[in-house]
Short mmCIF file of C-alpha atoms and ligand atoms in Angstrom, two decimals:
data_model
loop_
_atom_site.label_atom_id
_atom_site.label_comp_id
_atom_site.label_asym_id
_atom_site.label_seq_id
_atom_site.Cartn_x
_atom_site.Cartn_y
_atom_site.Cartn_z
CA MET A 77 35.85 59.18 129.74
CA LYS A 78 38.47 61.11 127.75
CA ARG A 79 41.24 58.97 126.55
CA GLU A 80 43.66 58.47 124.05
CA PHE A 81 41.70 57.91 120.88
CA ASP A 82 43.06 58.24 117.07
CA ILE A 83 40.09 58.41 114.57
CA ASN A 84 42.99 57.27 111.77
CA LYS A 85 43.68 53.88 113.23
CA LEU A 86 40.15 52.92 112.58
CA VAL A 87 39.44 54.13 109.18
CA ARG A 88 40.18 51.91 106.28
CA GLU A 89 43.52 52.17 104.61
CA SER A 90 41.72 53.11 101.31
CA VAL A 91 39.82 55.84 102.62
CA ARG A 92 42.62 57.38 104.68
CA GLU A 93 44.46 57.50 101.30
CA LEU A 94 41.58 58.92 99.17
CA LYS A 95 41.88 62.30 97.44
CA PRO A 96 37.80 63.05 97.33
CA TYR A 97 36.22 64.03 94.38
CA SER A 98 35.72 67.80 94.27
CA SER A 99 32.48 69.02 92.74
CA ALA A 100 32.36 72.51 91.14
CA ARG A 101 30.07 73.60 93.79
CA ASP A 102 32.60 72.33 96.28
CA GLU A 103 35.36 74.84 94.96
CA TYR A 104 33.57 77.88 95.12
CA VAL A 105 31.21 78.85 97.74
CA SER A 106 28.71 81.79 97.02
CA ASP A 107 28.93 84.46 99.82
CA GLY A 108 25.77 85.61 98.54
CA SER A 109 26.71 88.47 96.21
CA GLU A 110 25.49 88.14 92.49
CA MET A 111 27.91 85.93 90.38
CA VAL A 112 27.69 84.22 86.78
CA PHE A 113 28.14 80.74 87.43
CA LEU A 114 29.49 78.99 84.34
CA ASP A 115 31.29 76.01 86.30
CA ALA A 116 28.93 73.41 86.51
CA ASN A 117 27.55 72.66 82.90
CA GLU A 118 24.01 73.25 84.24
CA ASN A 119 21.18 74.73 82.14
CA PRO A 120 21.05 78.13 82.88
CA PHE A 121 17.35 78.71 82.61
CA ASN A 122 15.92 79.29 86.45
CA ASN A 123 13.02 76.78 87.55
CA GLY A 124 14.11 76.51 90.87
CA VAL A 125 15.91 73.63 90.54
CA ASN A 126 18.33 73.82 87.69
CA ARG A 127 21.49 74.31 89.69
CA TYR A 128 23.29 71.27 91.74
CA PRO A 129 22.47 71.71 95.55
CA ASP A 130 24.84 72.50 98.19
CA PRO A 131 27.06 69.59 98.80
CA GLN A 132 27.65 70.63 102.44
CA GLN A 133 23.80 71.69 103.17
CA ARG A 134 24.93 74.69 105.03
CA ASN A 135 21.46 76.56 105.72
CA LEU A 136 20.06 73.39 106.90
CA LYS A 137 22.63 72.21 109.01
CA ALA A 138 23.24 75.64 110.47
CA LEU A 139 19.77 75.31 111.78
CA LEU A 140 19.98 71.62 112.89
CA ALA A 141 23.33 72.23 114.84
CA GLU A 142 21.70 75.24 116.52
CA GLN A 143 18.55 73.19 117.57
CA ARG A 144 20.85 70.37 118.42
CA GLY A 145 23.42 72.61 120.80
CA VAL A 146 26.33 71.13 118.48
CA ALA A 147 28.62 72.78 115.76
CA MET A 148 27.92 72.42 111.97
CA GLU A 149 31.47 70.51 112.05
CA ASN A 150 29.75 67.82 114.08
CA LEU A 151 26.89 67.30 111.23
CA LEU A 152 26.93 65.05 108.33
CA LEU A 153 23.29 64.72 106.47
CA GLY A 154 22.38 61.71 104.34
CA ASN A 155 19.87 60.43 101.82
CA GLY A 156 17.89 59.01 105.12
CA SER A 157 19.77 57.52 107.94
CA ASP A 158 20.09 54.36 106.08
CA GLU A 159 22.77 56.10 103.92
CA VAL A 160 24.66 57.45 106.81
CA LEU A 161 24.63 53.97 108.40
CA ASP A 162 26.22 53.09 105.10
CA LEU A 163 28.80 55.54 104.85
CA ILE A 164 29.83 54.28 108.42
CA PHE A 165 30.29 50.89 107.24
CA ARG A 166 32.30 52.01 104.02
CA ALA A 167 34.64 54.54 105.86
CA PHE A 168 35.87 52.00 108.79
CA CYS A 169 34.94 48.37 108.00
CA GLU A 170 37.40 46.42 105.60
CA PRO A 171 35.14 44.01 103.65
CA LYS A 172 35.97 40.49 104.75
CA THR A 173 38.26 41.51 107.44
CA ASP A 174 36.55 43.62 109.90
CA ASN A 175 33.23 42.82 112.01
CA ILE A 176 30.55 44.64 113.77
CA ILE A 177 28.27 44.08 116.87
CA THR A 178 24.55 44.26 116.73
CA SER A 179 22.26 43.31 119.58
CA PRO A 180 18.88 41.66 118.22
CA PRO A 181 15.83 42.11 118.51
CA THR A 182 16.85 45.37 116.90
CA TYR A 183 16.70 47.62 113.37
CA GLY A 184 16.93 45.30 110.72
CA MET A 185 19.19 47.60 108.50
CA TYR A 186 22.53 47.10 110.40
CA LYS A 187 22.57 43.24 109.29
CA VAL A 188 21.42 44.07 106.03
CA LEU A 189 24.38 46.86 105.68
CA ALA A 190 26.77 44.45 107.09
CA GLY A 191 26.05 42.06 104.47
CA VAL A 192 26.05 44.39 101.50
CA ASN A 193 29.53 45.45 102.74
CA ASP A 194 30.85 41.83 103.33
CA VAL A 195 31.38 42.59 106.98
CA LYS A 196 30.77 40.19 109.74
CA ASN A 197 27.87 40.89 111.98
CA LYS A 198 28.15 39.05 115.43
CA GLU A 199 24.94 39.14 117.18
CA VAL A 200 24.88 39.34 121.03
CA LEU A 201 21.17 39.22 121.94
CA LEU A 202 19.51 41.69 124.46
CA THR A 203 19.08 40.44 127.74
CA SER A 204 15.46 39.33 128.53
CA ASP A 205 14.23 42.68 129.79
CA PHE A 206 15.65 44.32 126.42
CA GLU A 207 18.92 45.70 127.79
CA PRO A 208 22.39 45.52 126.07
CA ASN A 209 24.37 42.47 127.51
CA VAL A 210 27.72 44.29 128.30
CA GLU A 211 29.72 41.47 129.29
CA GLY A 212 28.73 39.40 126.41
CA ILE A 213 28.97 42.41 124.01
CA LEU A 214 32.72 43.08 125.39
CA LYS A 215 33.55 39.33 125.05
CA ALA A 216 32.49 39.27 121.50
CA VAL A 217 35.01 42.22 120.69
CA ASP A 218 38.12 41.13 118.96
CA GLN A 219 41.01 43.35 116.83
CA ASN A 220 38.75 43.67 113.95
CA THR A 221 35.80 44.83 115.63
CA LYS A 222 34.85 48.21 114.36
CA LEU A 223 31.47 49.35 115.06
CA LEU A 224 28.85 48.89 117.79
CA PHE A 225 25.09 49.40 116.98
CA LEU A 226 22.81 50.43 119.88
CA CYS A 227 19.35 51.62 119.12
CA SER A 228 17.69 53.65 121.70
CA PRO A 229 15.00 53.82 121.76
CA ASN A 230 15.13 50.42 120.42
CA ASN A 231 13.07 49.18 117.21
CA PRO A 232 11.02 46.94 117.66
CA THR A 233 11.15 46.67 121.69
CA GLY A 234 10.69 50.51 122.23
CA ASN A 235 12.40 51.00 125.24
CA CYS A 236 15.67 53.31 125.84
CA PHE A 237 18.68 51.36 127.16
CA SER A 238 20.16 52.27 130.63
CA GLU A 239 22.55 55.12 130.37
CA LYS A 240 24.87 53.21 132.66
CA ARG A 241 25.27 50.37 130.39
CA ILE A 242 25.92 52.50 127.30
CA LYS A 243 28.33 54.56 129.39
CA HIS A 244 30.05 51.24 130.08
CA LEU A 245 30.37 50.22 126.57
CA LEU A 246 31.50 53.38 125.54
CA ASP A 247 34.07 53.46 127.88
CA SER A 248 35.50 49.88 127.42
CA PHE A 249 35.00 49.38 123.66
CA GLU A 250 37.73 50.96 121.52
CA GLY A 251 35.91 51.09 117.96
CA LEU A 252 33.02 53.38 117.44
CA VAL A 253 29.57 53.18 119.10
CA VAL A 254 26.80 54.40 116.98
CA VAL A 255 23.70 55.00 118.83
CA ASP A 256 20.81 55.19 116.79
CA GLU A 257 18.49 57.95 118.08
CA ALA A 258 15.64 57.59 115.44
CA TYR A 259 12.83 57.69 117.76
CA ILE A 260 14.23 59.93 120.51
CA ASP A 261 12.13 63.01 119.88
CA PHE A 262 9.18 60.63 121.42
CA SER A 263 11.32 60.05 124.60
CA GLU A 264 11.64 61.68 127.96
CA ALA A 265 15.58 60.24 127.86
CA GLU A 266 18.37 62.88 127.05
CA SER A 267 19.93 62.55 123.65
CA TRP A 268 23.42 61.40 123.69
CA LEU A 269 24.28 64.36 121.68
CA ALA A 270 25.33 65.93 124.93
CA GLN A 271 27.93 63.35 125.51
CA LEU A 272 29.80 63.99 122.25
CA GLN A 273 32.56 65.83 123.79
CA ASN A 274 33.14 63.22 126.46
CA TYR A 275 33.17 60.29 123.92
CA PRO A 276 35.42 60.49 121.03
CA ASN A 277 34.18 57.08 119.91
CA LEU A 278 30.58 58.24 119.92
CA ILE A 279 28.51 58.59 116.65
CA VAL A 280 24.59 59.43 117.22
CA THR A 281 22.38 59.16 114.35
CA GLN A 282 19.06 60.69 113.74
CA THR A 283 16.46 61.20 111.33
CA LEU A 284 13.53 63.32 110.11
CA SER A 285 11.54 60.24 108.97
CA LYS A 286 9.53 59.95 112.57
CA ALA A 287 8.67 62.40 114.82
CA TYR A 288 9.11 65.28 111.89
CA GLY A 289 6.72 63.62 109.77
CA LEU A 290 9.08 63.65 106.64
CA ALA A 291 9.88 60.23 105.72
CA GLY A 292 9.25 60.82 102.11
CA ILE A 293 11.97 63.33 101.48
CA ARG A 294 14.56 61.14 103.04
CA LEU A 295 16.89 62.98 105.28
CA GLY A 296 19.06 61.44 108.10
CA ILE A 297 21.39 63.14 110.56
CA CYS A 298 24.77 61.79 111.61
CA CYS A 299 26.31 63.48 114.67
CA ALA A 300 30.11 62.88 115.68
CA SER A 301 33.32 64.52 116.30
CA PRO A 302 34.84 66.70 113.69
CA GLY A 303 37.46 64.11 113.12
CA ILE A 304 34.92 61.40 112.29
CA ILE A 305 32.43 63.70 110.06
CA SER A 306 35.34 64.74 107.93
CA VAL A 307 36.13 61.07 107.26
CA LEU A 308 32.55 60.70 106.28
CA ASN A 309 32.78 63.55 104.23
CA LYS A 310 35.40 62.52 102.09
CA ILE A 311 33.54 59.67 100.88
CA LYS A 312 29.96 60.76 100.74
CA PRO A 313 28.48 61.43 97.13
CA PRO A 314 28.95 65.07 96.57
CA TYR A 315 25.04 65.71 95.92
CA ASN A 316 23.61 62.99 98.44
CA VAL A 317 20.73 65.29 99.79
CA ASN A 318 18.79 66.86 96.68
CA GLU A 319 17.56 70.60 96.61
CA LEU A 320 14.13 69.74 97.31
CA THR A 321 15.10 67.89 100.37
CA GLN A 322 17.09 70.60 101.63
CA GLN A 323 14.17 73.09 100.97
CA ARG A 324 11.25 71.11 102.23
CA ALA A 325 13.54 70.21 105.41
CA LEU A 326 14.45 73.64 106.27
CA ARG A 327 10.81 74.70 106.05
CA HIS A 328 9.68 72.12 108.44
CA VAL A 329 12.95 72.37 110.99
CA LEU A 330 11.99 76.28 111.18
CA ASN A 331 8.62 75.08 112.75
CA PRO A 332 9.82 73.32 115.86
CA LYS A 333 6.64 74.22 117.44
CA MET A 334 4.57 72.33 115.04
CA VAL A 335 6.75 69.06 115.44
CA HIS A 336 6.38 69.43 119.11
CA GLU A 337 2.28 69.37 118.88
CA GLU A 338 2.40 66.55 116.62
CA VAL A 339 4.35 64.52 118.72
CA ARG A 340 2.28 65.56 121.73
CA SER A 341 -0.49 64.50 120.09
CA ILE A 342 1.14 60.98 118.95
CA LEU A 343 2.13 60.55 122.81
CA LYS A 344 -1.46 61.03 123.92
CA GLU A 345 -2.83 58.91 121.39
CA ARG A 346 -0.37 56.24 122.27
CA ASN A 347 -1.36 56.08 125.76
CA GLU A 348 -4.89 55.88 124.88
CA LEU A 349 -4.05 52.86 122.80
CA THR A 350 -2.26 51.40 125.28
CA LYS A 351 -4.97 51.63 127.81
CA GLU A 352 -7.59 50.06 125.14
CA LEU A 353 -5.21 47.47 124.31
CA LEU A 354 -5.61 45.83 127.90
CA GLN A 355 -9.38 44.90 127.42
CA PHE A 356 -8.35 42.15 124.85
CA ASN A 357 -7.57 38.59 126.36
CA PHE A 358 -5.54 37.55 123.23
CA VAL A 359 -2.98 40.62 124.50
CA LEU A 360 -0.72 38.90 126.91
CA LYS A 361 1.54 41.73 127.13
CA ILE A 362 2.28 45.26 126.28
CA TYR A 363 5.75 46.30 126.46
CA PRO A 364 6.61 49.86 127.79
CA THR A 365 7.89 52.01 125.07
CA ASP A 366 9.63 55.26 124.55
CA ALA A 367 8.68 55.40 120.81
CA ASN A 368 5.68 55.97 118.48
CA PHE A 369 4.98 52.37 118.44
CA VAL A 370 3.73 49.68 120.93
CA LEU A 371 5.04 46.08 121.03
CA VAL A 372 2.69 43.66 122.14
CA LYS A 373 2.52 39.87 122.82
CA VAL A 374 -0.46 38.29 121.54
CA ASP A 375 -1.70 34.34 121.66
CA ASP A 376 -0.93 33.79 118.00
CA ALA A 377 0.85 36.76 115.96
CA ASP A 378 0.70 35.04 112.60
CA LYS A 379 -3.31 34.68 113.12
CA ARG A 380 -3.99 38.10 114.78
CA TYR A 381 -1.68 39.56 111.98
CA GLN A 382 -3.71 37.89 109.04
CA GLN A 383 -6.96 38.78 110.85
CA LEU A 384 -6.24 42.44 110.82
CA LEU A 385 -4.89 42.49 107.54
CA ASP A 386 -8.05 40.83 106.17
CA LYS A 387 -9.94 43.98 107.87
CA GLY A 388 -7.50 46.28 105.90
CA ILE A 389 -5.18 47.10 108.69
CA VAL A 390 -1.54 46.47 108.46
CA VAL A 391 0.82 45.79 111.39
CA ARG A 392 4.28 44.67 111.72
CA ASN A 393 4.66 41.09 112.71
CA ARG A 394 7.81 40.94 114.79
CA SER A 395 7.55 37.09 115.71
CA THR A 396 10.71 35.90 113.64
CA GLN A 397 12.92 38.10 115.74
CA PRO A 398 14.50 36.60 118.67
CA LEU A 399 12.86 37.30 122.19
CA CYS A 400 9.84 38.49 119.98
CA GLU A 401 7.82 35.12 119.94
CA ASN A 402 4.06 36.18 119.06
CA THR A 403 4.59 39.91 118.86
CA LEU A 404 3.10 42.51 116.53
CA ARG A 405 4.57 46.22 116.55
CA LEU A 406 1.59 48.66 116.19
CA THR A 407 2.74 52.17 114.87
CA VAL A 408 0.15 54.69 116.60
CA GLY A 409 -1.62 56.58 114.02
CA THR A 410 -4.34 58.99 114.32
CA GLN A 411 -7.13 58.92 116.47
CA GLU A 412 -9.25 57.80 113.73
CA GLU A 413 -7.02 55.26 112.81
CA ASN A 414 -6.26 53.90 116.31
CA LYS A 415 -10.03 53.80 116.79
CA LYS A 416 -10.25 51.32 113.55
CA LEU A 417 -7.47 49.25 114.82
CA ILE A 418 -9.40 48.95 118.36
CA GLU A 419 -12.68 48.22 116.81
CA ALA A 420 -11.04 45.56 114.38
CA LEU A 421 -9.11 44.22 117.32
CA ARG A 422 -12.82 43.99 119.19
CA SER A 423 -14.58 42.13 116.27
CA LEU A 424 -11.62 39.45 116.51
CA ASN A 425 -12.34 36.01 118.00
C1 PLP B 716 13.18 54.33 111.08
C2 PLP B 716 14.41 54.10 111.66
C3 PLP B 716 15.18 54.70 110.87
C4 PLP B 716 15.09 55.82 109.90
O1 PLP B 716 15.76 55.56 108.70
P1 PLP B 716 15.65 56.66 107.32
O2 PLP B 716 16.56 55.86 106.51
O3 PLP B 716 16.28 58.19 108.17
O4 PLP B 716 14.40 56.94 107.13
C5 PLP B 716 16.90 54.57 111.64
N1 PLP B 716 16.98 53.95 112.44
C6 PLP B 716 15.76 53.23 113.02
C7 PLP B 716 16.12 52.17 114.27
C8 PLP B 716 14.48 53.16 112.72
O5 PLP B 716 13.35 52.58 113.10
#
C-alpha cells in the first residue's frame, strides 16, 4: 500500500541532471487559432504531413486517457511498446551497474533490451504453473535492482498472473514493477491501471499492436505516476510518434465498438480452435489462455513445426524457452485461417 516513494532516487544521475531538448513545437502550443508557423524550418506547402507532429500527441492521449480512466499526465506514448520499454531502461538503469529481474518463459524483448543497455538481467523462472516465483524474485533483489518485468497475460504461456502475487511484489520490491499488458484486451482480468493510485512504483504498458489491430503503425502506451511519466518525457525523442500514426490511431481508437467486435470474434475462434486441437493425439496439452494465442505441448515440436511450415503455415516454436519443451504457440487467425491450420494438422502423421 502507500508508502514513502521518491522516484528521483531511482532515476539515473545523468537523466536527473539532463536538460531536455526543446523542439519548436514544444515551445509554442497552438490554441487552435490561425497562426503563421515560421519556427521549425518546415516546407510551408500543405500536403497533410509537412508539419512536425505534436510531440505530446495531445489529441490521441486525451482519448486514450478517457477510455482508460486515467489522466493525460499518466500517459506516455511511444513507437510501439518496445520503445516505451527501452525508455524505461534508459531512464532508470545505469549501464554495467544496475540490474533487472525477468521471469522466463516470457517476452524476449526484456532480455534483448537489457543486453542493448548493458544492464544485467537476473532470470527467476516462473513456477511450474507459470506463476511468478515471489520468494525467488525477492531473494534475487539487491541494491542495484531497478526494474522487475511481469507480463500478464504472459507471452508465450497465455495466462494472467495471480493478483495476490503481483500485489506482494509491488508491496515488497522497492524498484519499479513493469506490468506488460499487451494482451489485456483479450482477458477478463482487470487491468492493473486501476491500481496506479495505490502503487507509486507501478508502470503498466499496453499496445495497439494486438487487440486493436494496428501492429503496423507502432503505437505503445506507458501508464504510470506523473512523476515517472515526466522522467520518461525528458529523454524521449521529441517526435517519436509520427503524424500518420497519430491520425490512424485516433481514428481507430474513436471506434471502440469495432475493436470490441473483433476481440469477441477472436475469442470465439480461440475457443473453437482449442476444442478442435483436443482431437489430435500428438497434442499432449493445451494450456489455458487469456490471450489471442494458444500454447500447446506436442510430441515433437521441431517435427510438427516443420510439417506445418511445409504446408505453408507458420507458427512459433517456443521449445527453447525454459518450461516450454516441445511447445508451439499458435496465434488465433480468422475462421478460414484456423480451419486451414486444423486441416493441416489432420493430415499429419
Ligand atoms: C506483442 C507484444 C508487445 C507489443 O510490442 P509493440 O512494440 O507495441 O508492438 C509487447 N509486449 C508483449 C509481451 C508482446 O507480446
